Amino acid sequence: LVIQISSTPKKKEEKHDNPIANRIASYKTAFEELPDEDEDDDEETRRPTKKAKKGGDPKILNAAAKAYGIYHKMKNPELQDVLRWNVGYGMTGTKDALLLRCIDGHVNGRLARCPMCFRGKLQLADKDAGQTVACGGYFDEEISARIPCTYVAKNERAPRLQPWYAEKPTEEQTEEIKKITEEHEAKASGGGGGGSGGAPVELLKLANDLDWPDISTMAGKKEAANLMAELCTSGDVTVDLPQDEKKARMACGKIIVGHPEASASQILELIVKEYGVSSNKLALAEKQKDAIAESCNCPANAGIMQAFLELGNLYLKEGNANAAGAYKRAATAIMGLDFEITADNAKGLCK
C-alpha cells in the first residue's frame, strides 16, 4: 500500500485564474515584441503583436506595452508614488494591480469623479482587470453616512482628466492638478462656471456691484437676503433656489446669518455651493441620465432609476435611512432588469 501511494503521481496544483496577472502578462508579451528604437517606428509598417493578430486594437496594445516598459521595473512604493501624484487611484493591492492602474492612467488619463453620483471615486474593476470601471459611492460628511453608488461603465467610456505624470511633478504642476480636479468636481456637483468658489463670473460681477448693507444688524440681514435672492433668481444665469420667493429669501437669509462678516461675493459663493446653478444642474441631470443608461441592462429604464436614486438621496439627507435604503435597493433592481418598465407592466413588478 505504501509503495502504491508513493508511486502515485502528484496532482498538478490548480492555477487560479487571475485576470489582472493575465492582463499584465499580455502587456509584457507585447512589450517584448515591440521593435527596437532604431527600427522603423511607422504604425503601418510596425509588425502587430500576437494580441493584435487575434483582433485586438494594435494602437491601444502598443501604447500599453510602452507604458509597461516605463513602470514594470518599479517597486510597489514607487508605483504608489505615481498613483499618489496623479490623484484618484487606490494605492493598495498587489504589484500587478498597482502596475495595471499606472498603465491605465498613462494610456487613458487619470480617472475623474463618478458621472452618476458626482462625488464617488472611480476605480478599475479587479474582476475583469480594468475592462470596466465602477464607483463604490462616497461618505457624506454632512449627514455622516456612506452613500452607495451602482455606476459601472466600460473603461473607454469612463470620464478622464489630463495630464498624467510618470515622474514627480513640480510644485506648479501639482497645483495645476489640484486646480483641474477642483474645477471638475465643482462642475460635477452642479456648481462651477469659471468664477472663484464655483460661482459663475456673471453673478460674481453683479454681487460685487451690489450696495451691500451692514449684515451685523437684523435690518441689514433682511435687506441682504432680499438683494441676494433677487440676484440669484432674475437674469440669464440663475441659482437653483426654491421657486417660492419667500423660501428663496429664507434660504439666502440662513446662509447670511451663519456668516455675518462675509461680503456679497462670499455669500454668493456659499449659496452656489449649497444650491448649484440651474443651467448647470439641467445639463448635469442629462449627463447623469446618460451615465445611468450605461449601467442599466435596459437603457430605457435610466429615467426611472434616476428618479429612485434622487428620492433615496433626499430621504437620506432627511435622516430617514430606512426609506433611503429601500429606494436605493429598488434602483439597483431596476438596473438589473432586461426589459423596459412601462405603464402596463409596472404594477406587476413586486419587491
Coordinates of C-alpha atoms in Angstrom, one line a residue:
L1 CA 0.0 0.0 0.0
V2 CA 2.9 2.4 0.9
I3 CA 4.6 1.6 -2.4
Q4 CA 1.4 2.2 -4.3
I5 CA 0.8 5.5 -2.6
S6 CA 4.4 6.7 -3.1
S7 CA 4.2 5.7 -6.8
T8 CA 1.0 7.6 -7.4
P9 CA 1.8 10.8 -9.5
K10 CA 1.2 14.0 -7.6
K11 CA -1.7 16.1 -8.9
K12 CA -0.8 19.3 -10.5
E13 CA -1.6 22.3 -8.5
E14 CA -4.7 24.1 -9.8
K15 CA -3.8 27.5 -11.1
H16 CA -6.3 30.1 -10.1
D17 CA -7.3 32.4 -13.0
N18 CA -6.1 35.9 -12.2
P19 CA -7.4 38.5 -14.7
I20 CA -5.0 41.2 -13.6
A21 CA -2.0 38.9 -13.8
N22 CA -3.1 37.7 -17.2
R23 CA -3.6 41.3 -18.5
I24 CA -0.1 42.3 -17.2
A25 CA 1.3 39.1 -18.9
S26 CA -0.2 40.2 -22.2
Y27 CA 1.4 43.7 -21.8
K28 CA 4.7 42.0 -21.1
T29 CA 4.5 39.9 -24.2
A30 CA 3.5 42.9 -26.3
F31 CA 6.4 44.9 -24.8
E32 CA 8.9 42.2 -25.7
E33 CA 7.6 42.2 -29.3
L34 CA 8.0 46.0 -29.7
P35 CA 10.6 47.0 -32.3
D36 CA 13.9 48.4 -31.2
E37 CA 14.2 52.2 -31.1
D38 CA 16.4 52.2 -34.2
E39 CA 13.8 50.3 -36.2
D40 CA 11.2 51.9 -38.3
D41 CA 8.5 53.2 -35.9
D42 CA 5.9 53.8 -38.5
E43 CA 2.5 52.5 -37.4
E44 CA 1.6 51.0 -40.7
T45 CA 4.9 49.0 -41.1
R46 CA 5.3 48.0 -37.5
R47 CA 4.6 44.3 -37.1
P48 CA 1.5 43.8 -35.0
T49 CA 1.7 41.9 -31.7
K50 CA 0.2 38.5 -31.3
K51 CA -2.8 40.0 -29.5
A52 CA -3.4 42.4 -32.4
K53 CA -3.3 39.5 -34.8
K54 CA -6.1 37.9 -32.8
G55 CA -8.3 41.0 -33.4
G56 CA -7.3 43.4 -30.6
D57 CA -6.6 47.1 -31.2
P58 CA -2.8 47.3 -32.0
K59 CA -2.6 51.0 -31.2
I60 CA -4.0 50.5 -27.7
L61 CA -1.9 47.4 -27.0
N62 CA 1.3 49.1 -28.2
A63 CA 0.6 52.1 -26.0
A64 CA 0.0 49.9 -23.0
A65 CA 3.2 47.9 -23.9
K66 CA 5.2 51.1 -24.0
A67 CA 3.7 52.1 -20.6
Y68 CA 4.6 48.7 -19.3
G69 CA 8.2 49.4 -20.3
I70 CA 8.2 52.6 -18.1
Y71 CA 6.7 51.1 -15.0
H72 CA 7.4 47.3 -14.8
K73 CA 10.8 47.7 -13.1
M74 CA 9.4 50.0 -10.3
K75 CA 8.8 48.6 -6.9
N76 CA 5.5 48.9 -5.1
P77 CA 6.3 52.2 -3.2
E78 CA 7.4 53.8 -6.5
L79 CA 4.2 52.7 -8.2
Q80 CA 2.2 54.1 -5.2
D81 CA 4.0 57.4 -5.6
V82 CA 3.0 57.6 -9.2
L83 CA -0.6 56.9 -8.3
R84 CA -0.4 59.5 -5.4
W85 CA 0.9 62.2 -7.8
N86 CA -2.0 61.7 -10.2
V87 CA -4.8 61.6 -7.6
G88 CA -7.8 59.4 -7.6
Y89 CA -6.4 55.8 -7.8
G90 CA -6.3 53.3 -5.0
M91 CA -2.8 52.6 -3.7
T92 CA -3.4 49.2 -2.1
G93 CA -3.1 45.7 -3.7
T94 CA -0.5 43.6 -5.4
K95 CA 2.2 44.9 -7.7
D96 CA 0.2 43.7 -10.7
A97 CA -2.8 45.7 -9.5
L98 CA -0.7 48.8 -9.0
L99 CA 1.1 48.3 -12.3
L100 CA -2.3 48.0 -14.1
R101 CA -3.5 51.3 -12.6
C102 CA -0.4 53.1 -13.7
I103 CA -0.5 51.7 -17.2
D104 CA -4.2 52.6 -17.5
G105 CA -3.7 56.2 -16.3
H106 CA -0.6 56.6 -18.5
V107 CA -2.5 55.5 -21.6
N108 CA -6.0 56.9 -20.9
G109 CA -5.6 59.7 -18.4
R110 CA -6.5 59.7 -14.7
L111 CA -10.0 58.7 -13.7
A112 CA -12.3 61.6 -12.9
R113 CA -15.3 61.7 -10.5
C114 CA -18.3 59.4 -11.0
P115 CA -20.7 60.9 -13.5
M116 CA -23.7 59.3 -11.7
C117 CA -23.3 60.3 -8.0
F118 CA -20.8 63.1 -8.8
R119 CA -18.7 62.6 -5.7
G120 CA -17.5 59.0 -5.7
K121 CA -14.0 57.9 -6.9
L122 CA -14.0 55.6 -9.9
Q123 CA -11.9 52.5 -9.7
L124 CA -10.8 49.9 -12.2
A125 CA -12.7 46.6 -11.6
D126 CA -10.4 43.8 -10.5
K127 CA -12.7 41.1 -11.7
D128 CA -12.0 41.9 -15.4
A129 CA -8.6 43.6 -15.0
G130 CA -9.9 47.1 -15.6
Q131 CA -12.1 46.5 -18.7
T132 CA -14.8 48.1 -16.7
V133 CA -14.8 51.0 -14.2
A134 CA -17.1 51.2 -11.2
C135 CA -17.9 53.6 -8.4
G136 CA -18.3 52.4 -4.8
G137 CA -20.0 55.6 -3.6
Y138 CA -18.8 58.2 -1.1
F139 CA -19.0 59.3 2.5
D140 CA -21.3 62.3 3.1
E141 CA -19.8 64.3 6.0
E142 CA -22.9 66.5 6.4
I143 CA -25.2 63.5 7.3
S144 CA -22.3 61.2 8.5
A145 CA -23.4 58.4 6.2
R146 CA -22.0 56.4 3.3
I147 CA -23.9 57.0 0.0
P148 CA -23.8 53.9 -2.2
C149 CA -23.4 54.1 -6.0
T150 CA -24.0 51.5 -8.7
Y151 CA -22.3 53.2 -11.6
V152 CA -20.5 50.7 -13.9
A153 CA -19.2 51.5 -17.4
K154 CA -16.7 50.2 -20.0
N155 CA -13.2 51.5 -19.5
E156 CA -13.2 53.6 -22.6
R157 CA -16.4 55.4 -21.6
A158 CA -15.2 56.5 -18.2
P159 CA -14.5 60.2 -17.7
R160 CA -10.8 61.2 -17.6
L161 CA -8.6 64.1 -16.7
Q162 CA -5.3 65.2 -18.1
P163 CA -2.3 65.4 -17.7
W164 CA -0.8 62.2 -16.3
Y165 CA 2.7 62.4 -14.7
A166 CA 5.1 59.4 -14.8
E167 CA 7.7 61.4 -12.9
K168 CA 7.2 63.5 -9.8
P169 CA 5.5 66.8 -10.8
T170 CA 6.9 70.2 -9.8
E171 CA 5.0 72.3 -7.3
E172 CA 3.5 74.3 -10.1
Q173 CA 2.3 71.1 -11.8
T174 CA 0.9 69.8 -8.5
E175 CA -1.1 73.0 -8.0
E176 CA -2.3 72.6 -11.6
I177 CA -3.5 69.1 -10.9
K178 CA -5.4 70.3 -7.8
K179 CA -7.0 73.2 -9.8
I180 CA -8.1 70.9 -12.6
T181 CA -9.5 68.4 -10.1
E182 CA -11.4 71.0 -8.1
E183 CA -12.9 72.6 -11.2
H184 CA -14.0 69.2 -12.4
E185 CA -15.6 68.4 -9.0
A186 CA -17.3 71.8 -8.9
K187 CA -18.9 71.3 -12.3
A188 CA -19.7 67.7 -11.5
S189 CA -21.7 68.7 -8.4
G190 CA -23.7 71.3 -10.2
G191 CA -21.7 74.4 -9.4
G192 CA -18.9 75.9 -11.3
G193 CA -18.9 78.5 -14.1
G194 CA -15.5 79.9 -14.2
G195 CA -15.6 82.0 -11.0
S196 CA -13.8 81.5 -7.8
G197 CA -15.6 79.2 -5.3
G198 CA -17.7 77.8 -8.1
A199 CA -19.9 80.9 -8.7
P200 CA -20.4 82.0 -12.3
V201 CA -18.4 85.0 -13.3
E202 CA -21.6 86.9 -14.4
L203 CA -23.2 86.6 -10.9
L204 CA -19.9 87.5 -9.2
K205 CA -19.7 90.7 -11.1
L206 CA -23.3 91.6 -10.1
A207 CA -22.6 90.7 -6.5
N208 CA -19.6 93.0 -6.4
D209 CA -21.7 95.8 -7.7
L210 CA -24.4 95.4 -5.0
D211 CA -24.9 98.1 -2.4
W212 CA -24.2 95.6 0.3
P213 CA -25.7 96.5 3.7
D214 CA -24.3 96.0 7.2
I215 CA -25.3 92.4 7.9
S216 CA -24.4 92.6 11.5
T217 CA -27.9 94.1 12.2
M218 CA -31.2 92.4 11.7
A219 CA -32.4 95.0 9.2
G220 CA -29.2 94.6 7.3
K221 CA -29.6 90.8 7.1
K222 CA -33.2 91.1 5.8
E223 CA -32.1 93.6 3.1
A224 CA -29.1 91.4 2.1
A225 CA -31.4 88.4 1.8
N226 CA -33.7 90.3 -0.5
L227 CA -30.8 91.6 -2.6
M228 CA -29.2 88.1 -2.9
A229 CA -32.4 86.3 -3.7
E230 CA -33.2 88.7 -6.5
L231 CA -29.7 88.5 -7.9
C232 CA -29.8 84.7 -7.8
T233 CA -33.2 84.2 -9.4
S234 CA -33.5 87.0 -12.0
G235 CA -31.3 87.0 -15.1
D236 CA -29.9 84.7 -17.7
V237 CA -27.8 82.8 -15.1
T238 CA -29.7 81.7 -12.0
V239 CA -29.1 79.7 -8.9
D240 CA -31.3 76.7 -8.2
L241 CA -33.0 78.3 -5.1
P242 CA -36.6 77.3 -4.1
Q243 CA -39.1 78.7 -6.7
D244 CA -41.2 80.3 -3.9
E245 CA -39.9 83.8 -3.4
K246 CA -40.3 83.7 0.4
K247 CA -38.4 80.4 0.6
A248 CA -35.7 81.7 -1.7
R249 CA -35.2 84.7 0.6
M250 CA -35.2 82.4 3.7
A251 CA -32.6 80.2 2.1
C252 CA -30.3 83.2 1.4
G253 CA -31.0 84.6 4.9
K254 CA -30.0 81.4 6.6
I255 CA -26.6 81.5 4.9
I256 CA -26.2 85.2 5.7
V257 CA -27.0 84.7 9.4
G258 CA -24.3 82.0 9.5
H259 CA -21.7 84.3 8.0
P260 CA -22.2 87.8 9.5
E261 CA -18.8 89.1 8.3
A262 CA -18.9 87.8 4.7
S263 CA -19.0 90.0 1.7
A264 CA -21.7 89.8 -1.0
S265 CA -19.4 87.7 -3.3
Q266 CA -18.5 85.4 -0.5
I267 CA -22.2 84.9 0.4
L268 CA -22.9 84.2 -3.3
E269 CA -20.2 81.6 -3.5
L270 CA -21.7 79.8 -0.4
I271 CA -25.2 79.9 -1.9
V272 CA -24.0 78.5 -5.2
K273 CA -22.1 75.8 -3.3
E274 CA -25.2 74.8 -1.5
Y275 CA -27.8 75.0 -4.3
G276 CA -25.9 74.9 -7.6
V277 CA -26.5 76.8 -10.8
S278 CA -29.8 76.0 -12.6
S279 CA -28.5 75.7 -16.1
N280 CA -25.6 73.6 -14.9
K281 CA -28.0 71.3 -13.0
L282 CA -30.1 70.7 -16.1
A283 CA -27.1 69.8 -18.2
L284 CA -25.8 67.7 -15.3
A285 CA -29.1 65.8 -15.0
E286 CA -28.8 64.8 -18.7
K287 CA -25.2 63.7 -18.2
Q288 CA -26.2 61.7 -15.1
K289 CA -29.1 60.0 -17.1
D290 CA -26.6 59.0 -19.8
A291 CA -24.3 57.6 -17.2
I292 CA -27.1 55.6 -15.6
A293 CA -28.2 54.3 -19.1
E294 CA -24.7 52.8 -19.4
S295 CA -25.1 50.9 -16.2
C296 CA -28.6 49.7 -16.9
N297 CA -29.2 46.4 -18.6
C298 CA -32.1 48.2 -20.3
P299 CA -31.0 51.8 -21.1
A300 CA -34.7 52.8 -21.4
N301 CA -35.1 52.5 -17.7
A302 CA -32.5 55.2 -16.9
G303 CA -35.0 57.9 -16.2
I304 CA -36.9 55.8 -13.6
M305 CA -33.7 54.7 -12.0
Q306 CA -32.5 58.3 -11.8
A307 CA -35.8 59.3 -10.0
F308 CA -35.4 56.5 -7.5
L309 CA -31.8 57.4 -6.8
E310 CA -32.7 61.1 -6.2
L311 CA -35.5 60.1 -3.9
G312 CA -33.1 57.9 -1.9
N313 CA -30.7 60.7 -1.6
L314 CA -33.4 63.1 -0.4
Y315 CA -34.6 60.7 2.3
L316 CA -31.0 60.1 3.4
K317 CA -30.4 63.8 3.8
E318 CA -33.6 64.0 5.9
G319 CA -32.2 61.2 8.2
N320 CA -34.6 58.5 7.0
A321 CA -32.1 55.8 6.3
N322 CA -34.7 53.0 6.0
A323 CA -36.7 54.8 3.2
A324 CA -33.4 55.8 1.6
G325 CA -32.2 52.2 1.6
A326 CA -35.5 51.0 0.1
Y327 CA -35.2 53.4 -2.8
K328 CA -31.5 52.5 -3.4
R329 CA -32.4 48.8 -3.5
A330 CA -35.2 49.5 -5.9
A331 CA -32.8 51.5 -8.1
T332 CA -30.3 48.6 -8.1
A333 CA -33.1 46.2 -9.0
I334 CA -34.2 48.4 -11.9
M335 CA -30.6 48.5 -13.1
G336 CA -30.6 44.7 -13.5
L337 CA -33.9 44.4 -15.4
D338 CA -33.5 43.3 -19.0
F339 CA -36.8 44.8 -20.2
E340 CA -38.3 48.3 -20.2
I341 CA -40.6 49.3 -17.4
T342 CA -43.9 50.6 -18.9
A343 CA -47.3 51.7 -17.5
D344 CA -48.6 48.2 -18.4
N345 CA -46.1 46.1 -16.6
A346 CA -45.1 48.4 -13.7
K347 CA -47.9 47.3 -11.4
G348 CA -46.8 43.7 -11.9
L349 CA -43.3 44.3 -10.6
C350 CA -43.1 43.2 -7.0
K351 CA -40.4 43.6 -4.3

